[in-house]
Short mmCIF file of C-alpha atoms in Angstrom, two decimals:
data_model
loop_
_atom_site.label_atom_id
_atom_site.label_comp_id
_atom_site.label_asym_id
_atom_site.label_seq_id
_atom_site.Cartn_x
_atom_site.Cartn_y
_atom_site.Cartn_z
CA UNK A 1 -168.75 -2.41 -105.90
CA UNK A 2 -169.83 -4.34 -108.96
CA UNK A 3 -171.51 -2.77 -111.90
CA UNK A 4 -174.17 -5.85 -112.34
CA UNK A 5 -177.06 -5.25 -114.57
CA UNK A 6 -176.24 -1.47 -114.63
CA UNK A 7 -173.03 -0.91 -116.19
CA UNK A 8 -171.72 2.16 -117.58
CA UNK A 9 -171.26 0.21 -121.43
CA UNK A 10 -172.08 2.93 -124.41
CA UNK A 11 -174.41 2.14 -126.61
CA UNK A 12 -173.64 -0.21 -129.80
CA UNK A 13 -172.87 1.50 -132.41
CA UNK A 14 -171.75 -0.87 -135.42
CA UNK A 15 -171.94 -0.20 -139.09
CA UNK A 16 -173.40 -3.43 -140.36
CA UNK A 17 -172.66 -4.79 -143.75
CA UNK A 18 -174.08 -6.85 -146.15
CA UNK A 19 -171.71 -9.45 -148.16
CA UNK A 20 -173.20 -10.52 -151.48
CA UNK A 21 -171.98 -12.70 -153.75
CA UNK A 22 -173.14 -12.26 -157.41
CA UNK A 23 -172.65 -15.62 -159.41
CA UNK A 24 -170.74 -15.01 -162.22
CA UNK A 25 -169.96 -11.20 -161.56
CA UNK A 26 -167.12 -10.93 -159.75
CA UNK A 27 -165.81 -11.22 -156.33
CA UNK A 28 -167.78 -10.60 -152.72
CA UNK A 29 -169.23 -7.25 -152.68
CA UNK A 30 -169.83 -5.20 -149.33
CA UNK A 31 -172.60 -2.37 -148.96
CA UNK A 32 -173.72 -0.54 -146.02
CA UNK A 33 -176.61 -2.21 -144.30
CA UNK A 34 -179.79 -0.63 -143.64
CA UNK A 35 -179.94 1.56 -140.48
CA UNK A 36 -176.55 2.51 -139.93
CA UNK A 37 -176.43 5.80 -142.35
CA UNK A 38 -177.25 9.33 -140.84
CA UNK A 39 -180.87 10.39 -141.69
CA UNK A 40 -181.22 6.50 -139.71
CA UNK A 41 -179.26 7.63 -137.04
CA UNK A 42 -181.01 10.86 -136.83
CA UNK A 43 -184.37 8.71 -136.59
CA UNK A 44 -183.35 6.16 -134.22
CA UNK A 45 -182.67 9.16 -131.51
CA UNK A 46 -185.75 10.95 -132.11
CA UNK A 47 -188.00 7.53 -131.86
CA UNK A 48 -185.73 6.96 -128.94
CA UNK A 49 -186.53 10.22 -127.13
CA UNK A 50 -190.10 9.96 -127.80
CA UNK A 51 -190.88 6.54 -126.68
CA UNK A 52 -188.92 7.51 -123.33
CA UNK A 53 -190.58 10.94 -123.20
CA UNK A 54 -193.48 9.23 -122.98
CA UNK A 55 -192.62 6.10 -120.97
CA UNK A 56 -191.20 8.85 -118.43
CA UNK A 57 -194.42 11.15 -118.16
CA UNK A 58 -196.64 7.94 -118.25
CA UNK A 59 -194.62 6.65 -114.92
CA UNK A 60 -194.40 9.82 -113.33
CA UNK A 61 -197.71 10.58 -113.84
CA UNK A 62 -199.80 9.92 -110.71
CA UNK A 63 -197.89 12.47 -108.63
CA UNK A 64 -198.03 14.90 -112.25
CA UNK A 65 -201.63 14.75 -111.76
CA UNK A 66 -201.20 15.72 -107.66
CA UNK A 67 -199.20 18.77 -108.48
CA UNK A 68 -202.20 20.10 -110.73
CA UNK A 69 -204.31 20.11 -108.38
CA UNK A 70 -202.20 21.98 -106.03
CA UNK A 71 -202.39 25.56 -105.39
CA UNK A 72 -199.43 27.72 -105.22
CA UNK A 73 -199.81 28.67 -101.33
CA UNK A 74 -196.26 27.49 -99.51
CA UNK A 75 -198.67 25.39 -97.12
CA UNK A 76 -198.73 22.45 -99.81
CA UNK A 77 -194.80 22.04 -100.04
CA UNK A 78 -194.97 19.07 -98.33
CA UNK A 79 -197.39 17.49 -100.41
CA UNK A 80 -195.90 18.38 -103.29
CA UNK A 81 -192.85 16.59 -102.46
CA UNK A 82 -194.64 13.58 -101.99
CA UNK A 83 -196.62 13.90 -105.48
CA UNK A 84 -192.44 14.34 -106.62
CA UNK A 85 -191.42 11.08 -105.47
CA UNK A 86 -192.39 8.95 -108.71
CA UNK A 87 -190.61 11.28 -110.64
CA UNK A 88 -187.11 10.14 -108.96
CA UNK A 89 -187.14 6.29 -110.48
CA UNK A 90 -189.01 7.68 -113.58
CA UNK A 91 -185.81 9.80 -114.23
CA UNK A 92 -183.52 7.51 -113.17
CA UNK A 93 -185.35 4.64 -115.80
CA UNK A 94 -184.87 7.36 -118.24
CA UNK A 95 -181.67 7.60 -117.60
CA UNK A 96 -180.86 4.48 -118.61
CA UNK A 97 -182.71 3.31 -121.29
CA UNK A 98 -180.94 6.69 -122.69
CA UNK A 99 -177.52 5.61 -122.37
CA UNK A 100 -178.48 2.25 -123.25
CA UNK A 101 -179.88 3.65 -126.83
CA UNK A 102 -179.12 1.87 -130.15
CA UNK A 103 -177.96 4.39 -133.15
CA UNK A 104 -179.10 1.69 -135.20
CA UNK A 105 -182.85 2.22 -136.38
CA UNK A 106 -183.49 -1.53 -137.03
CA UNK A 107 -182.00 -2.39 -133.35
CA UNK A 108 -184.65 -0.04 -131.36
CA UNK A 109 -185.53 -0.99 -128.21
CA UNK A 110 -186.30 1.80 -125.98
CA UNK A 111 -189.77 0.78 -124.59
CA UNK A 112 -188.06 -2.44 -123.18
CA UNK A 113 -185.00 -0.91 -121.95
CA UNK A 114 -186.71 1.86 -119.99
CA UNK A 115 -188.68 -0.76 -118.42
CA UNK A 116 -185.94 -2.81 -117.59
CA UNK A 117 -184.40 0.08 -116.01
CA UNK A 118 -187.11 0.92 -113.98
CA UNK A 119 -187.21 -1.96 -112.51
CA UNK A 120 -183.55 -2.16 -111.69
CA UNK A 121 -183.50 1.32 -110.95
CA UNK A 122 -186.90 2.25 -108.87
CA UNK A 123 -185.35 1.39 -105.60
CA UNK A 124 -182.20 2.76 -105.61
CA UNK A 125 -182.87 5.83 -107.07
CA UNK A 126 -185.80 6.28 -104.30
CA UNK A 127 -183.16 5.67 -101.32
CA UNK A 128 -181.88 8.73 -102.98
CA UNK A 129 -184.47 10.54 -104.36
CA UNK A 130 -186.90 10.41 -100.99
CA UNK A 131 -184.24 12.38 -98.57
CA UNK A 132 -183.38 14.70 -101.61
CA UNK A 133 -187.05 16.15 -102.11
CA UNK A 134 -186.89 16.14 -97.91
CA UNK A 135 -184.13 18.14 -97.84
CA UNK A 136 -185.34 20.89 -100.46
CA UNK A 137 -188.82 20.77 -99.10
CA UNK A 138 -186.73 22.09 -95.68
CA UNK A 139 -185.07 24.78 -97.76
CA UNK A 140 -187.65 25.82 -99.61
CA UNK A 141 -190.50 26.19 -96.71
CA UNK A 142 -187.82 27.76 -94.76
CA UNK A 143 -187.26 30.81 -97.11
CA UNK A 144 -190.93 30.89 -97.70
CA UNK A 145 -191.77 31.76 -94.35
CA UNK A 146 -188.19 33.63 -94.07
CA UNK A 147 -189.49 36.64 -92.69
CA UNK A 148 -191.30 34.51 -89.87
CA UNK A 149 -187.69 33.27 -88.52
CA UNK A 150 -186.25 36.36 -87.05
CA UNK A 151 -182.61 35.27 -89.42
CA UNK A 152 -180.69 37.87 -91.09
CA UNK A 153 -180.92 37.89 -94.94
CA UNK A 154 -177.50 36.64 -95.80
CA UNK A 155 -179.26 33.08 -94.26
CA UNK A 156 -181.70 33.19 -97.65
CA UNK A 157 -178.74 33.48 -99.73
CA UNK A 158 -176.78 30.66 -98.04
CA UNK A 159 -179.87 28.23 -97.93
CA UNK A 160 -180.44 29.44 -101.46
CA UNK A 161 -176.90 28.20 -101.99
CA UNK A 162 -177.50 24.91 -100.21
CA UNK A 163 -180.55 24.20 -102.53
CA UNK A 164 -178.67 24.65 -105.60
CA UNK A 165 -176.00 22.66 -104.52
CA UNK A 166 -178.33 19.49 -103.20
CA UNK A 167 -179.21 19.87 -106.29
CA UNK A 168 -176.45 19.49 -108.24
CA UNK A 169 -175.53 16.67 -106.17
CA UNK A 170 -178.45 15.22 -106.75
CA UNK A 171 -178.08 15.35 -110.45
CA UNK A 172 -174.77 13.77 -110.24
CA UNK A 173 -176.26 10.78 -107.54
CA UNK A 174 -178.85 10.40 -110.30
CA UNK A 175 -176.69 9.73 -112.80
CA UNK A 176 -174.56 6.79 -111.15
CA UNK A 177 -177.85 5.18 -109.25
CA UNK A 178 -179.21 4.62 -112.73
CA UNK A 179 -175.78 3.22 -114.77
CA UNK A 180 -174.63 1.66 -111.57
CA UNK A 181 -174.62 -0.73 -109.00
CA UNK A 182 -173.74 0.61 -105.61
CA UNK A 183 -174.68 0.75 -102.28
CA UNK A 184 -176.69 3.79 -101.25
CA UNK A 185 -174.03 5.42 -99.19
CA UNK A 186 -171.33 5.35 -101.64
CA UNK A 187 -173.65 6.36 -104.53
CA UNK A 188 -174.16 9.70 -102.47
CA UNK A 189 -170.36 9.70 -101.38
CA UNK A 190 -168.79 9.23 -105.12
CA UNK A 191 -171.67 11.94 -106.03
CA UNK A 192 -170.53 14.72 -103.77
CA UNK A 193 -166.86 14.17 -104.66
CA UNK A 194 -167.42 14.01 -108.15
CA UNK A 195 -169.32 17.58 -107.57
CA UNK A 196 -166.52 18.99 -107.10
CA UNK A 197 -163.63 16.84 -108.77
CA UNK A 198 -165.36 17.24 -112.28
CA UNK A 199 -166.41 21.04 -112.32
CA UNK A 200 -167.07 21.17 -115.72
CA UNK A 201 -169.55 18.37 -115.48
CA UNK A 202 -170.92 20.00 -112.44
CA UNK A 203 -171.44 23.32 -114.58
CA UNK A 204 -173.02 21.54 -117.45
CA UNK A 205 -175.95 19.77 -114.92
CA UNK A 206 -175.95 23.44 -113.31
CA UNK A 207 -176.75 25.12 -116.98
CA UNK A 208 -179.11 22.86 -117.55
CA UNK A 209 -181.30 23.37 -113.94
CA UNK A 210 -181.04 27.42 -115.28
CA UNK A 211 -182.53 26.87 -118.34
CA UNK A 212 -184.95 24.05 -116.41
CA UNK A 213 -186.02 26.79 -114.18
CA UNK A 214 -186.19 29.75 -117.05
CA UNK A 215 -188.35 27.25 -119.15
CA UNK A 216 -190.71 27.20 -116.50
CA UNK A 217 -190.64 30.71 -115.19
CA UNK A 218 -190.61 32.58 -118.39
CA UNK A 219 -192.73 30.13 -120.79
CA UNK A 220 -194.91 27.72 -118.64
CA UNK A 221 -194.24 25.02 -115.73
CA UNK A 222 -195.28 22.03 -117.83
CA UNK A 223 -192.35 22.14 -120.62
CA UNK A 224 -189.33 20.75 -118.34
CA UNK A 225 -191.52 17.99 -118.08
CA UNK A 226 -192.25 17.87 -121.96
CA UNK A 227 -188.54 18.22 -122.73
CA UNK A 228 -187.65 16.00 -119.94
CA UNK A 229 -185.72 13.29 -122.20
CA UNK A 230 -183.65 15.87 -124.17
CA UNK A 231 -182.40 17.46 -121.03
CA UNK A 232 -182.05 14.13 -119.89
CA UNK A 233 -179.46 13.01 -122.99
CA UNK A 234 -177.95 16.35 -122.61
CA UNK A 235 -177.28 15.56 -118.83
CA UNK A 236 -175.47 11.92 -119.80
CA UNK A 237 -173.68 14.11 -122.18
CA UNK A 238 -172.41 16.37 -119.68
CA UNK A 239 -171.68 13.72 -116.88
CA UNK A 240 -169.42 11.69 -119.98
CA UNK A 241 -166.36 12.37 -117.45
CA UNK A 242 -167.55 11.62 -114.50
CA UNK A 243 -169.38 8.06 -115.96
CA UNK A 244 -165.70 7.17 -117.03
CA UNK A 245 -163.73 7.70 -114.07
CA UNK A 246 -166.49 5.68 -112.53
CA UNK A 247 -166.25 3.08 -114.67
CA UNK A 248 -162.55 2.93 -114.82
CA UNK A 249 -161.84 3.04 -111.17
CA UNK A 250 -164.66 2.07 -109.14
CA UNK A 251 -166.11 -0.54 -110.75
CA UNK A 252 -164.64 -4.34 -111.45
#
């Protein structure tokens, strides 16, 4: 399992200098160079999470526009999923032109790497994505027509359960599809075992689908989607264990 194009490599990170030499003043001279300082720093991540904010929403888009015209009645679950599906290698693109940032504001290139990450990313991430959005469409128009299916109620907690765990999983497959080259089947299999192996990294994606899903309940549905890249960076973040063990011993 080779890393190829999508390797887990942080982002650079180097304090450039300038060497002058002053004729007749003295020795070389060294002075920070421009973009390296903190109020640049600070910039280069905001410009960064812009321009993939609105890479992200611009590719995810189409099936944005499906889900407004949607009503709310369960009956449309499964067309909702499908407007969903863009969303998966719009994430996943995301993803990487995150981890793939520069913290230096005269080496910004988020536009291109997003794109380049879509395109490495798209098809992969769908393999994954697709049977996800199946899954909790199950789960979801299951306990929507609970009452219809004769089960006892401790069956709505443990599909409830099951949905918050695919999930999670799914958080941690999207991770590795995007920064990584592996086949489909491993991807999921190195996901589920790092769901549990890494708890803390498992609890961090898990905070961040609560406050993903009180965002949207409490306030309105549309702000996930506006704060997509910062819970996006926080995500990476959160995952920084299980994208080393990954790196260190399942990749070449």
């Amino acid at each position: 399992m080779n890393p190829g194009g999508r390797t887990a490599t942080a982002g650079p990170d180097v304090a450039g200098t300038i060497t002058a030499r002053t004729s007749g003043f003295g020795p070389l001279s060294r002075t920070s160079g421009f973009g390296t300082g903190p109020l640049s720093r600070a910039s280069a991540l905001v410009h960064t999470l812009l321009t993939t904010e609105a890479l992200l929403l611009l590719a995810a888009s189409p099936g944005l526009a499906g889900l407004l015209l949607l009503g709310p009645d369960p009956a449309n679950l499964p067309l909702a999923a499908l407007c969903l599906l863009p969303l998966g290698p719009a994430l996943s693109a995301a993803l990487y032109a995150l981890h793939h940032r520069s913290r230096d504001l005269t080496e910004l290139h988020p536009a291109r790497a997003y794109l380049r990450g879509w395109r490495l990313n798209a098809v992969p991430a769908l393999k994954l994505w697709a049977p996800l959005l199946a899954w909790l469409t199950v789960i979801a128009f299951t306990l929507t027509h609970f009452a219809a299916t004769g089960l006892p109620g401790w069956w709505a907690l443990l599909l409830g359960a099951i949905g918050v765990g695919s999930l999670l999983w799914g958080a941690h497959a999207l991770v590795l599809t995007s920064l990584f080259v592996f086949r489909t089947r491993d991807t999921a299999r190195l996901a589920a075992h790092f769901l549990v192996r890494h708890g803390r990294a498992t609890l961090a994606a898990a905070s961040l689908l609560v406050l993903t899903a009180a965002s949207a309940g409490l306030l309105t549905e549309a702000l996930p989607a506006l704060l997509a890249a910062p819970l996006l960076l926080s995500l990476l973040h959160g995952s920084r264990t299980v994208i080393g063990e990954t790196r260190r011993d399942f990749t070449a």
